[in-house]
Coordinates of C-alpha atoms in Angstrom, one line a residue:
Chain A
M12 CA -25.5 29.6 27.1
S13 CA -23.4 30.0 24.2
A14 CA -22.7 26.9 22.1
A15 CA -18.7 26.6 23.1
T16 CA -20.2 26.3 27.2
P17 CA -19.3 22.4 28.1
A18 CA -21.8 20.3 28.7
M19 CA -20.4 16.8 29.1
I20 CA -17.7 14.8 29.2
A21 CA -17.7 11.9 26.7
V22 CA -15.0 9.4 27.6
D23 CA -13.9 6.3 25.2
W24 CA -12.6 3.8 27.2
G25 CA -11.1 0.7 25.5
T26 CA -8.6 -1.8 25.6
T27 CA -5.8 -0.1 24.6
N28 CA -6.6 3.5 25.0
F29 CA -8.7 6.1 27.7
R30 CA -10.1 9.1 25.9
A31 CA -12.1 11.4 26.8
F32 CA -13.9 15.0 25.5
L33 CA -15.3 18.1 26.7
L34 CA -18.4 18.8 24.8
S35 CA -20.1 21.8 24.2
Q36 CA -23.7 21.8 24.3
S37 CA -23.7 21.8 20.4
G38 CA -21.8 18.7 20.7
E39 CA -18.5 20.2 19.5
I40 CA -15.2 19.0 20.9
L41 CA -14.1 21.7 23.3
D42 CA -10.8 20.0 24.6
R43 CA -9.8 16.5 24.6
V44 CA -7.2 14.2 26.7
F45 CA -5.6 11.3 25.6
A46 CA -3.7 8.6 27.5
R47 CA -2.5 5.1 27.2
S48 CA -4.9 3.6 30.3
G49 CA -6.3 0.9 28.2
L50 CA -7.9 -1.6 30.6
Q51 CA -4.7 -3.9 29.6
N52 CA -2.7 -1.5 31.0
I53 CA -4.2 -0.3 34.1
R54 CA -4.3 -3.5 36.2
G55 CA -5.0 -3.5 40.2
Q56 CA -5.9 0.3 39.3
K57 CA -9.0 2.1 40.5
F58 CA -10.8 2.9 37.2
E59 CA -12.9 5.9 39.2
E60 CA -9.6 7.3 40.3
L61 CA -8.5 7.1 36.7
L62 CA -11.0 8.7 35.1
M63 CA -11.3 11.4 37.7
K64 CA -7.9 12.7 37.5
E65 CA -7.4 12.4 33.7
T66 CA -10.7 14.7 34.0
L67 CA -9.8 17.0 37.0
S68 CA -9.2 20.1 35.0
W69 CA -12.2 20.4 33.4
R70 CA -14.4 19.0 36.2
N71 CA -13.0 22.2 38.4
A72 CA -13.9 24.5 35.8
H73 CA -17.3 23.1 34.9
K74 CA -19.6 21.4 38.1
N75 CA -21.5 18.9 37.5
L76 CA -20.9 17.9 33.9
P77 CA -22.3 14.2 33.1
I78 CA -19.7 11.8 32.4
L79 CA -20.9 9.7 29.4
M80 CA -18.5 6.1 28.6
S81 CA -18.3 3.6 25.7
G82 CA -16.2 0.8 25.0
M83 CA -14.8 -2.0 27.2
V84 CA -14.9 -0.1 30.1
G85 CA -18.0 -1.9 30.8
S86 CA -17.1 -5.5 29.5
R87 CA -16.5 -8.3 32.3
K88 CA -13.7 -8.3 34.4
A89 CA -13.7 -4.2 33.6
W90 CA -15.8 -1.1 36.1
L91 CA -18.5 -3.1 35.7
E92 CA -20.2 -5.2 33.6
V93 CA -22.8 -3.6 31.9
P94 CA -25.5 -5.4 29.3
Y95 CA -25.4 -6.0 25.7
L96 CA -28.4 -4.7 23.7
E97 CA -29.4 -7.4 21.3
C98 CA -29.4 -7.2 17.7
P99 CA -31.4 -5.7 15.8
V100 CA -30.6 -2.9 18.5
E101 CA -32.9 0.6 17.3
L102 CA -29.7 3.7 17.2
N103 CA -31.6 5.5 19.1
Q104 CA -32.2 3.3 22.2
F105 CA -28.9 3.5 23.7
G106 CA -29.9 6.6 25.7
H107 CA -33.1 5.1 27.7
H108 CA -30.8 1.8 28.9
L109 CA -27.4 3.4 30.2
S110 CA -26.0 2.4 33.2
A111 CA -24.6 4.1 36.5
V112 CA -21.2 3.3 37.7
G113 CA -19.0 4.5 40.4
E114 CA -19.4 7.1 43.6
R115 CA -20.2 10.3 42.0
A116 CA -23.5 10.8 40.6
N117 CA -24.4 11.4 37.2
Q118 CA -21.3 9.1 35.3
W119 CA -22.6 6.3 32.6
I120 CA -21.8 3.5 31.1
V121 CA -23.5 2.9 27.5
P122 CA -24.5 -0.6 26.9
G123 CA -22.6 -2.6 24.6
V124 CA -24.7 -5.0 21.4
S125 CA -24.5 -8.6 21.0
V126 CA -25.8 -10.7 17.9
A127 CA -26.8 -14.1 18.5
R128 CA -27.4 -16.2 15.2
D129 CA -29.2 -19.2 14.4
N130 CA -25.8 -21.3 13.9
A131 CA -25.3 -20.8 17.4
S132 CA -22.6 -18.0 16.3
F133 CA -22.6 -15.2 19.1
D134 CA -20.4 -11.7 18.5
V135 CA -20.6 -8.6 20.7
M136 CA -19.0 -5.1 20.7
R137 CA -18.3 -2.5 23.4
G138 CA -17.8 1.4 21.8
E139 CA -18.4 0.6 18.0
E140 CA -22.2 0.9 18.5
V141 CA -21.5 4.3 19.6
Q142 CA -19.2 5.0 17.0
I143 CA -22.0 3.8 14.4
L144 CA -24.4 5.8 15.8
G145 CA -21.9 8.5 15.2
T146 CA -22.0 7.9 11.5
V147 CA -25.5 7.9 10.7
D148 CA -27.8 10.4 9.3
P149 CA -30.5 10.1 11.8
A150 CA -33.2 11.6 9.2
S151 CA -32.2 8.6 6.9
N152 CA -33.1 4.9 6.3
D153 CA -30.6 3.8 4.1
S154 CA -29.0 0.8 4.3
R155 CA -25.0 1.0 5.3
L156 CA -22.5 -1.4 5.5
I157 CA -20.0 0.3 8.2
C158 CA -16.5 -1.3 8.8
L159 CA -13.9 -0.5 11.9
P160 CA -10.7 -2.0 11.8
G161 CA -8.8 -2.1 15.0
T162 CA -7.9 -4.6 17.9
H163 CA -11.2 -6.4 17.1
S164 CA -12.3 -5.4 13.9
K165 CA -16.0 -4.8 13.3
W166 CA -18.2 -5.5 10.1
A167 CA -21.9 -3.9 10.6
L168 CA -24.5 -3.5 8.7
V169 CA -27.2 -0.5 9.6
E170 CA -30.6 -1.1 8.2
D171 CA -34.0 1.3 9.3
G172 CA -31.9 2.7 12.0
K173 CA -31.3 -0.4 13.3
I174 CA -27.8 -2.4 14.0
S175 CA -28.6 -5.4 12.6
N176 CA -26.2 -7.7 12.1
F177 CA -22.3 -8.0 12.5
K178 CA -19.0 -9.8 12.8
T179 CA -15.8 -9.4 14.7
Y180 CA -12.1 -10.1 12.9
M181 CA -9.4 -10.5 15.2
T182 CA -6.8 -8.7 12.7
G183 CA -5.4 -5.9 14.8
E184 CA -4.0 -8.0 17.9
L185 CA -3.2 -11.0 15.8
F186 CA -0.9 -8.5 14.1
V187 CA 0.2 -7.3 17.2
V188 CA 0.9 -10.9 19.0
L189 CA 2.0 -12.4 15.6
R190 CA 4.8 -9.3 15.1
K191 CA 6.0 -9.2 19.0
Y192 CA 5.5 -13.2 20.2
S193 CA 5.8 -15.4 17.4
I194 CA 8.5 -16.4 15.0
L195 CA 6.9 -14.0 12.3
G196 CA 8.7 -10.7 14.1
H197 CA 12.0 -12.6 14.6
L198 CA 12.9 -11.4 10.8
M199 CA 11.6 -7.9 10.4
T200 CA 13.9 -4.8 11.0
S201 CA 11.5 -2.7 10.6
A202 CA 8.1 -1.0 11.8
K203 CA 8.0 1.7 8.9
P204 CA 5.3 1.4 6.6
D205 CA 6.2 -0.2 3.0
D206 CA 3.7 -0.1 0.2
Q207 CA 5.1 -2.6 -2.1
G208 CA 5.3 -5.0 1.5
F209 CA 2.2 -4.3 2.0
A210 CA 0.9 -5.1 -1.4
Q211 CA 2.4 -8.1 -1.8
G212 CA 1.0 -9.6 1.7
Y213 CA -2.1 -8.0 0.1
A214 CA -2.0 -10.7 -3.0
W215 CA -1.2 -13.5 -0.6
G216 CA -4.2 -13.0 1.7
K217 CA -6.3 -13.1 -1.4
R218 CA -5.6 -16.5 -2.1
P219 CA -7.8 -19.0 -0.7
E220 CA -5.5 -20.4 1.4
S221 CA -5.7 -21.8 4.7
F222 CA -4.5 -18.8 6.9
L223 CA -2.7 -20.8 9.2
S224 CA -0.8 -21.6 6.2
Q225 CA -0.6 -18.4 4.6
I226 CA 1.0 -16.3 7.5
F227 CA 3.8 -18.3 7.7
Q228 CA 5.1 -16.9 4.1
T229 CA 6.1 -13.8 6.4
R230 CA 8.8 -15.9 7.1
T231 CA 9.4 -18.0 4.1
Q232 CA 9.4 -15.0 1.4
V233 CA 12.0 -13.2 3.4
L234 CA 13.8 -16.7 3.4
A235 CA 13.5 -17.2 0.1
G236 CA 14.6 -13.6 -0.6
N237 CA 11.5 -13.2 -2.2
L238 CA 10.9 -10.3 0.7
S239 CA 12.8 -7.6 2.1
P240 CA 13.4 -7.9 6.0
K241 CA 12.1 -4.2 6.2
A242 CA 8.8 -5.1 4.4
A243 CA 7.7 -7.7 6.3
D244 CA 5.8 -5.9 9.3
S245 CA 4.2 -4.5 6.1
F246 CA 3.6 -8.0 4.4
L247 CA 2.0 -9.2 7.2
S248 CA -0.2 -6.5 7.7
G249 CA -1.5 -6.9 4.5
L250 CA -1.8 -10.2 4.6
L251 CA -4.2 -10.1 7.8
I252 CA -6.1 -7.2 6.3
S253 CA -6.9 -8.6 3.3
E254 CA -7.8 -11.9 5.1
E255 CA -10.6 -9.7 7.2
I256 CA -12.1 -7.8 3.5
K257 CA -12.2 -11.3 1.7
A258 CA -14.3 -12.8 4.8
G259 CA -16.1 -9.7 5.4
L260 CA -17.6 -9.1 2.4
S261 CA -18.5 -12.9 2.5
D262 CA -19.9 -13.0 5.4
I263 CA -22.2 -9.3 5.3
E264 CA -23.5 -8.1 1.9
V265 CA -22.7 -4.8 0.9
P266 CA -25.6 -1.8 0.6
N267 CA -25.0 0.2 -2.1
K268 CA -21.2 -0.9 -3.1
S269 CA -20.4 1.5 -0.6
I270 CA -18.6 1.4 2.9
T271 CA -18.1 3.0 5.5
I272 CA -15.0 3.2 7.1
I273 CA -14.0 4.7 10.2
A274 CA -10.3 4.5 11.1
N275 CA -7.1 7.0 11.4
P276 CA -6.0 8.2 7.8
R277 CA -3.1 5.6 7.1
I278 CA -5.5 2.5 7.9
A279 CA -8.7 3.7 6.4
Q280 CA -6.4 4.6 3.2
Q281 CA -5.1 1.0 3.1
Y282 CA -8.8 -0.3 3.5
A283 CA -10.6 2.3 0.9
K284 CA -7.6 0.9 -1.5
C285 CA -8.5 -2.7 -0.8
L286 CA -11.8 -2.0 -1.3
A287 CA -11.2 -0.8 -4.9
E288 CA -10.2 -3.6 -6.0
Y289 CA -13.5 -5.2 -5.3
D290 CA -15.4 -2.0 -6.9
I291 CA -16.5 -0.8 -3.5
E292 CA -16.0 2.8 -2.7
A293 CA -15.0 3.9 0.8
V294 CA -16.5 6.7 2.6
V295 CA -13.8 7.6 5.3
M296 CA -14.8 8.9 8.9
N297 CA -12.5 10.3 12.0
S298 CA -12.6 7.9 14.4
D299 CA -12.9 11.1 17.7
E300 CA -15.3 12.7 15.6
V301 CA -17.9 10.0 15.2
T302 CA -17.3 8.7 18.9
T303 CA -18.0 12.3 20.0
K304 CA -20.6 12.6 17.8
G305 CA -22.4 8.9 18.8
L306 CA -22.1 9.7 22.4
F307 CA -23.3 13.3 22.6
Q308 CA -26.4 11.9 20.6
V309 CA -26.8 9.3 23.5
A310 CA -26.5 12.0 26.0
Q311 CA -29.4 13.6 24.0
Q312 CA -31.7 10.6 24.0
A313 CA -30.7 10.3 27.8
K314 CA -31.7 14.0 28.4
L315 CA -28.4 14.5 30.0
V316 CA -27.6 17.4 28.0
Chain B
M29 CA 31.9 -54.4 20.1
S30 CA 28.6 -55.1 21.8
A31 CA 25.4 -53.4 20.7
A32 CA 25.2 -51.8 24.1
T33 CA 28.6 -49.6 23.4
P34 CA 27.9 -45.9 22.6
A35 CA 28.6 -45.1 19.3
M36 CA 27.2 -41.4 18.5
I37 CA 25.1 -38.3 19.8
A38 CA 22.1 -37.2 18.3
V39 CA 20.6 -33.9 19.2
D40 CA 17.4 -32.4 18.1
W41 CA 17.3 -29.0 18.8
G42 CA 14.7 -26.8 18.3
T43 CA 12.9 -23.9 19.1
T44 CA 11.9 -24.9 22.6
N45 CA 13.9 -27.9 23.6
F46 CA 17.0 -29.3 23.4
R47 CA 17.0 -33.0 23.3
A48 CA 20.3 -35.3 23.1
F49 CA 20.3 -39.4 22.9
L50 CA 23.1 -41.5 23.7
L51 CA 22.9 -44.0 20.9
S52 CA 24.8 -47.5 20.5
Q53 CA 26.4 -48.7 17.3
S54 CA 22.6 -49.9 16.1
G55 CA 21.2 -47.3 17.0
E56 CA 19.4 -47.7 20.3
I57 CA 19.2 -45.6 22.7
L58 CA 21.5 -45.6 25.9
D59 CA 21.0 -42.6 28.0
R60 CA 19.0 -39.0 27.1
V61 CA 18.8 -35.7 28.1
F62 CA 16.8 -32.8 27.6
A63 CA 16.8 -29.2 28.3
R64 CA 14.6 -26.4 27.7
S65 CA 17.5 -24.9 26.3
G66 CA 15.8 -24.1 22.9
L67 CA 16.6 -21.2 20.6
Q68 CA 14.4 -18.9 21.7
N69 CA 15.3 -19.6 25.8
I70 CA 19.2 -19.7 25.2
R71 CA 19.6 -15.7 23.6
G72 CA 23.4 -14.8 24.2
Q73 CA 24.6 -18.3 25.6
K74 CA 27.4 -19.9 23.1
F75 CA 25.5 -23.0 21.5
E76 CA 29.1 -25.4 21.3
E77 CA 29.0 -24.7 25.5
L78 CA 25.8 -25.3 26.1
L79 CA 26.1 -28.6 24.1
M80 CA 29.1 -29.4 25.5
K81 CA 27.4 -29.2 29.1
E82 CA 24.5 -30.9 28.3
T83 CA 26.5 -33.9 27.0
L84 CA 29.8 -33.6 29.5
S85 CA 29.1 -37.0 30.9
W86 CA 28.4 -38.8 28.2
R87 CA 32.2 -37.4 26.1
N88 CA 34.0 -38.0 29.1
A89 CA 33.0 -41.5 29.4
H90 CA 33.6 -42.2 26.2
K91 CA 35.9 -40.3 23.5
N92 CA 35.4 -38.8 20.4
L93 CA 31.8 -39.7 20.0
P94 CA 30.0 -38.2 17.0
I95 CA 27.6 -35.4 17.4
L96 CA 24.7 -35.2 14.7
M97 CA 21.9 -32.4 15.2
S98 CA 19.0 -31.0 13.4
G99 CA 16.8 -28.7 13.9
M100 CA 16.2 -24.8 14.4
V101 CA 20.1 -25.1 15.1
G102 CA 20.4 -25.1 11.4
S103 CA 18.4 -21.9 11.4
R104 CA 19.3 -18.2 10.2
K105 CA 20.1 -16.7 13.5
A106 CA 21.3 -19.8 15.1
W107 CA 24.6 -21.8 15.6
L108 CA 25.0 -21.8 11.7
E109 CA 22.6 -21.4 8.9
V110 CA 23.0 -24.5 6.9
P111 CA 21.4 -24.8 3.5
Y112 CA 17.8 -26.4 2.7
L113 CA 17.8 -29.5 0.3
E114 CA 15.2 -29.0 -2.3
C115 CA 12.2 -31.3 -2.8
P116 CA 11.9 -33.4 -4.2
V117 CA 14.8 -34.9 -1.7
E118 CA 15.7 -38.2 -1.9
L119 CA 15.7 -39.7 1.5
N120 CA 19.2 -41.8 1.7
Q121 CA 21.2 -38.0 0.9
F122 CA 20.8 -36.3 4.0
G123 CA 24.4 -37.6 4.8
H124 CA 26.3 -36.7 2.2
H125 CA 25.1 -32.9 2.8
L126 CA 26.4 -32.2 6.7
S127 CA 27.7 -29.4 7.6
A128 CA 30.4 -29.3 10.4
V129 CA 30.0 -26.7 13.0
G130 CA 31.7 -25.4 16.3
E131 CA 35.8 -25.2 17.4
R132 CA 35.3 -29.3 18.1
A133 CA 35.7 -32.0 15.5
N134 CA 33.1 -34.3 14.3
Q135 CA 30.0 -32.2 15.3
W136 CA 27.2 -31.7 12.1
I137 CA 24.1 -30.1 11.4
V138 CA 22.3 -31.7 9.1
P139 CA 20.1 -29.6 6.4
G140 CA 16.9 -29.0 6.3
V141 CA 14.8 -29.3 3.2
S142 CA 12.6 -26.3 1.4
V143 CA 10.0 -26.5 -1.1
A144 CA 9.7 -23.9 -4.0
R145 CA 6.1 -24.4 -5.6
D146 CA 5.4 -22.3 -9.3
N147 CA 2.9 -20.0 -6.8
A148 CA 5.8 -18.8 -5.5
S149 CA 4.7 -19.7 -1.7
F150 CA 7.9 -21.5 -0.1
D151 CA 8.0 -23.7 2.5
V152 CA 10.8 -24.8 5.2
M153 CA 11.1 -27.5 7.6
R154 CA 14.5 -28.4 10.3
G155 CA 14.7 -31.6 12.2
E156 CA 11.0 -33.1 10.6
E157 CA 13.2 -34.3 7.8
V158 CA 15.1 -36.4 10.2
Q159 CA 12.1 -37.3 12.0
I160 CA 10.2 -38.3 8.5
L161 CA 13.3 -40.3 7.2
G162 CA 13.2 -42.1 10.9
T163 CA 9.4 -43.4 9.8
V164 CA 9.9 -44.8 6.3
D165 CA 11.0 -48.4 5.4
P166 CA 13.9 -48.2 3.5
A167 CA 12.9 -51.1 1.6
S168 CA 9.5 -50.0 0.8
N169 CA 8.8 -47.1 -1.9
D170 CA 5.3 -46.7 -0.8
S171 CA 3.4 -43.2 -1.0
R172 CA 2.8 -42.2 3.0
L173 CA 1.1 -38.8 4.3
I174 CA 3.2 -37.7 7.3
C175 CA 2.0 -34.9 9.8
L176 CA 3.7 -33.8 12.5
P177 CA 1.9 -31.6 14.6
G178 CA 3.9 -28.8 16.7
T179 CA 4.7 -25.1 17.0
H180 CA 4.8 -24.9 12.9
S181 CA 2.8 -28.7 12.1
K182 CA 4.3 -30.2 8.8
W183 CA 2.5 -32.2 6.6
A184 CA 4.7 -34.1 3.9
L185 CA 3.7 -36.4 1.3
V186 CA 7.0 -39.0 1.0
E187 CA 7.0 -40.7 -2.5
D188 CA 9.8 -43.0 -4.4
G189 CA 12.3 -42.5 -1.1
K190 CA 11.7 -38.9 -1.8
I191 CA 9.6 -35.9 0.7
S192 CA 8.2 -34.6 -2.7
N193 CA 6.3 -32.1 -1.0
F194 CA 5.3 -30.5 2.3
K195 CA 3.2 -27.5 4.0
T196 CA 3.6 -25.6 7.3
Y197 CA 1.0 -24.4 9.4
M198 CA 1.4 -22.4 12.3
T199 CA -1.5 -24.3 14.8
G200 CA 0.9 -24.5 18.0
E201 CA 2.5 -21.0 18.1
L202 CA -0.7 -19.7 17.0
F203 CA -2.2 -21.4 20.1
V204 CA 0.1 -20.4 22.5
V205 CA 0.6 -16.5 21.5
L206 CA -3.5 -16.6 21.2
R207 CA -4.0 -18.3 25.0
K208 CA -1.0 -16.2 26.5
Y209 CA -1.1 -12.9 24.7
S210 CA -4.5 -12.1 23.2
I211 CA -7.9 -11.4 24.9
L212 CA -9.1 -15.2 24.0
G213 CA -6.8 -16.3 27.1
H214 CA -8.5 -13.6 29.5
L215 CA -11.8 -15.7 30.1
M216 CA -9.9 -18.9 30.4
T217 CA -9.5 -20.3 34.4
S218 CA -7.5 -24.1 33.4
A219 CA -5.3 -25.3 31.0
K220 CA -6.9 -28.7 31.7
P221 CA -7.9 -30.5 28.9
D222 CA -11.0 -30.6 28.5
D223 CA -13.0 -33.3 25.6
Q224 CA -16.0 -31.8 25.3
G225 CA -14.7 -28.1 25.2
F226 CA -11.9 -29.7 22.3
A227 CA -14.8 -31.2 20.5
Q228 CA -16.6 -27.8 20.5
G229 CA -14.3 -25.7 19.2
Y230 CA -13.4 -28.9 16.9
A231 CA -16.6 -28.9 15.1
W232 CA -16.8 -24.8 15.1
G233 CA -13.1 -24.9 13.1
K234 CA -14.8 -27.5 10.5
R235 CA -16.8 -24.0 9.5
P236 CA -16.0 -22.4 6.1
E237 CA -15.8 -19.0 8.1
S238 CA -13.0 -17.3 8.4
F239 CA -10.5 -17.9 10.9
L240 CA -10.0 -14.4 12.0
S241 CA -13.8 -14.3 12.8
Q242 CA -13.7 -17.9 14.0
I243 CA -11.2 -17.8 16.6
F244 CA -13.3 -14.8 18.4
Q245 CA -16.1 -17.6 19.2
T246 CA -13.3 -18.8 21.9
R247 CA -14.3 -15.7 23.9
T248 CA -18.1 -15.0 22.4
Q249 CA -19.1 -18.5 23.6
V250 CA -18.1 -18.3 26.9
L251 CA -19.9 -14.6 27.3
A252 CA -22.9 -16.5 25.6
G253 CA -23.0 -19.1 28.1
N254 CA -22.2 -21.8 25.6
L255 CA -19.1 -22.9 26.9
S256 CA -17.6 -23.4 29.8
P257 CA -14.6 -21.0 30.9
K258 CA -12.3 -24.1 32.0
A259 CA -12.9 -25.5 28.9
A260 CA -12.4 -22.0 26.7
D261 CA -8.6 -23.2 26.5
S262 CA -8.8 -26.8 25.0
F263 CA -12.0 -25.1 22.3
L264 CA -9.2 -22.4 21.4
S265 CA -6.9 -25.7 20.8
G266 CA -9.8 -28.2 19.1
L267 CA -10.4 -25.1 16.7
L268 CA -7.1 -24.4 15.8
I269 CA -6.1 -28.5 15.3
S270 CA -9.5 -28.4 12.8
E271 CA -8.4 -25.7 10.8
E272 CA -5.0 -27.2 9.9
I273 CA -6.8 -31.0 9.5
K274 CA -9.0 -29.0 7.0
A275 CA -6.5 -27.2 5.4
G276 CA -3.6 -30.2 4.9
L277 CA -6.6 -32.7 3.7
S278 CA -7.5 -29.8 1.5
D279 CA -3.8 -28.7 0.4
I280 CA -2.1 -32.1 -0.2
E281 CA -3.8 -35.6 -1.3
V282 CA -3.9 -38.4 1.4
P283 CA -2.1 -41.8 -0.4
N284 CA -3.7 -45.1 0.8
K285 CA -6.5 -43.3 3.7
S286 CA -3.5 -42.9 6.0
I287 CA -1.4 -41.0 8.0
T288 CA 1.2 -41.3 9.9
I289 CA 1.5 -38.9 12.8
I290 CA 4.3 -38.0 14.9
A291 CA 3.7 -36.5 18.4
N292 CA 3.3 -37.5 21.9
P293 CA 0.6 -39.7 22.5
R294 CA -2.4 -37.1 23.7
I295 CA -1.8 -34.6 20.8
A296 CA -1.3 -37.6 18.5
Q297 CA -4.7 -39.1 19.9
Q298 CA -6.8 -35.8 19.5
Y299 CA -5.6 -35.7 15.8
A300 CA -6.3 -39.4 15.3
K301 CA -9.8 -39.0 16.5
C302 CA -10.3 -36.0 14.5
L303 CA -9.4 -37.4 11.1
A304 CA -11.5 -40.3 11.6
E305 CA -14.1 -38.5 11.0
Y306 CA -12.9 -38.2 7.5
D307 CA -12.6 -41.6 7.5
I308 CA -8.8 -41.8 7.3
E309 CA -6.6 -43.8 9.6
A310 CA -3.8 -42.3 11.7
V311 CA -0.7 -44.4 12.9
V312 CA 1.0 -43.2 15.5
M313 CA 4.8 -42.8 16.2
N314 CA 6.7 -41.6 18.9
S315 CA 9.1 -38.7 18.1
D316 CA 12.2 -39.4 20.5
E317 CA 12.4 -43.2 18.5
V318 CA 11.7 -41.1 14.6
T319 CA 13.7 -38.8 15.5
T320 CA 16.7 -41.1 16.8
K321 CA 16.3 -43.3 13.9
G322 CA 16.3 -40.9 11.7
L323 CA 19.4 -39.0 12.8
F324 CA 21.1 -42.6 13.3
Q325 CA 20.3 -43.4 9.4
V326 CA 22.0 -40.0 8.1
A327 CA 25.0 -41.1 10.6
Q328 CA 25.3 -44.0 9.0
Q329 CA 25.2 -42.4 5.4
A330 CA 27.8 -40.6 6.4
K331 CA 29.9 -43.2 7.9
L332 CA 29.7 -41.8 11.2
V333 CA 28.9 -44.9 13.0

């Protein structure tokens, strides 16, 4: 079999998006499908039908491809609630804990990861564990902090080949609901990125004041004439990312003064610039790439490929 | 004229609600109208038409009643943007800064209040200034901290008959958008107040962690089995109020270990109980009562009554 022969379908199925990848025997991306069919957009529709529809041409051309899925598709009230593995979680163990799902054979969901702390604080991830796996060199036991900005940003610590701890920040979702549904959106006139607005918001977020009062400055700084309405959107984004970085750095110690960031280039660049202020180097990795690398490794662990 | 003769119409017109009161020559409430015609609910409709409609029977029975309005009706993109008075603001000066509005004579909007701080932080209120006035004994120069829980909670300091400082916390609005539009609402099965859930959330909010991670516990504590889905709504409420009180007490010094709270009885009781943990006494006042007292005083200042 050549390296380009399709060997599996890897699916990252989250709250907002559905992303599927046709992977070769060596894990290369041969083809990809993207749909806005995240959990919040498909209420009432059947998961399996949607999956079949989106991957139909691949499955017609290549019979019996295993399908490996990660993300919120395995959460409560989604397709099938699959259990969490509890931290510390060995990165090489995911493949031994897959849940079969649906009517067809050879369809699997990867477990999520949870962490329970002494102070009763509890955290969960679904999908990010696969991306984390995809960033790590299996030959290395180095400690590494991995930041995954998004709807629910995760900051995860990998030590000795295990996810040892992580924390969730609702940065992305707060940004969306505040911009879309709160008074803070009323004065915004543009969603176009504005570097100066972002920097202004970022500086505000570094202040030690409460988040509840800080966010209101998105409105009042416009009213005071200190912030342009077209930059207010970026101001709020900068404020939230500032708060996340401040919290993340105080919650989890950064090994080696370096953080791996998994995000699209624009967001990754914003985080990198902000982290530089704390004298921390950012290593940026592409989201699709680490997702497919991670799912391919899980498939190998499970001997599906 | 007897005390029961109608002398004016007082209107509190905010983001969510429209409340109008027919007041007597001595400021008593003779009648009242309530409508869900806050600014966010009346897009496209004409302010004056709505005001006329809601007060028609009063105006038919009693000609030429002055109408005095406070609240977001005087904000940008509302009926008429009226200027803010800048802190420190003399409470006996509002009546000298009314803005006439609309086609009919004798219709006025009370100015809002703003505060600009050395660190460029800027805050605004519209409507609360009138309620603050309504809580204060004109014969007293005591310092007093007044807390107005709500969509945008205000903590305001009154000293020497002036509003000297205040701060805004987006507690109520955050609660609504998170419950209604974020993942935190997904696991909630009841909006019925749950004392234990509130206390749990309140205890979480007192922790020094970031708000961005704390709110996610509304979901994860349910997933962990530590919180009942029917108590999750109250958990989030307790968490947010906890954060507000923690922030308010750190932002503004409390004179006389006592705070005046203007809110409905249930919310006031929640705040009072929480403040007691900080050894602070709560003096609860009724919202409609202080609104009408305040607007009546402003009308007296302006010699409208």
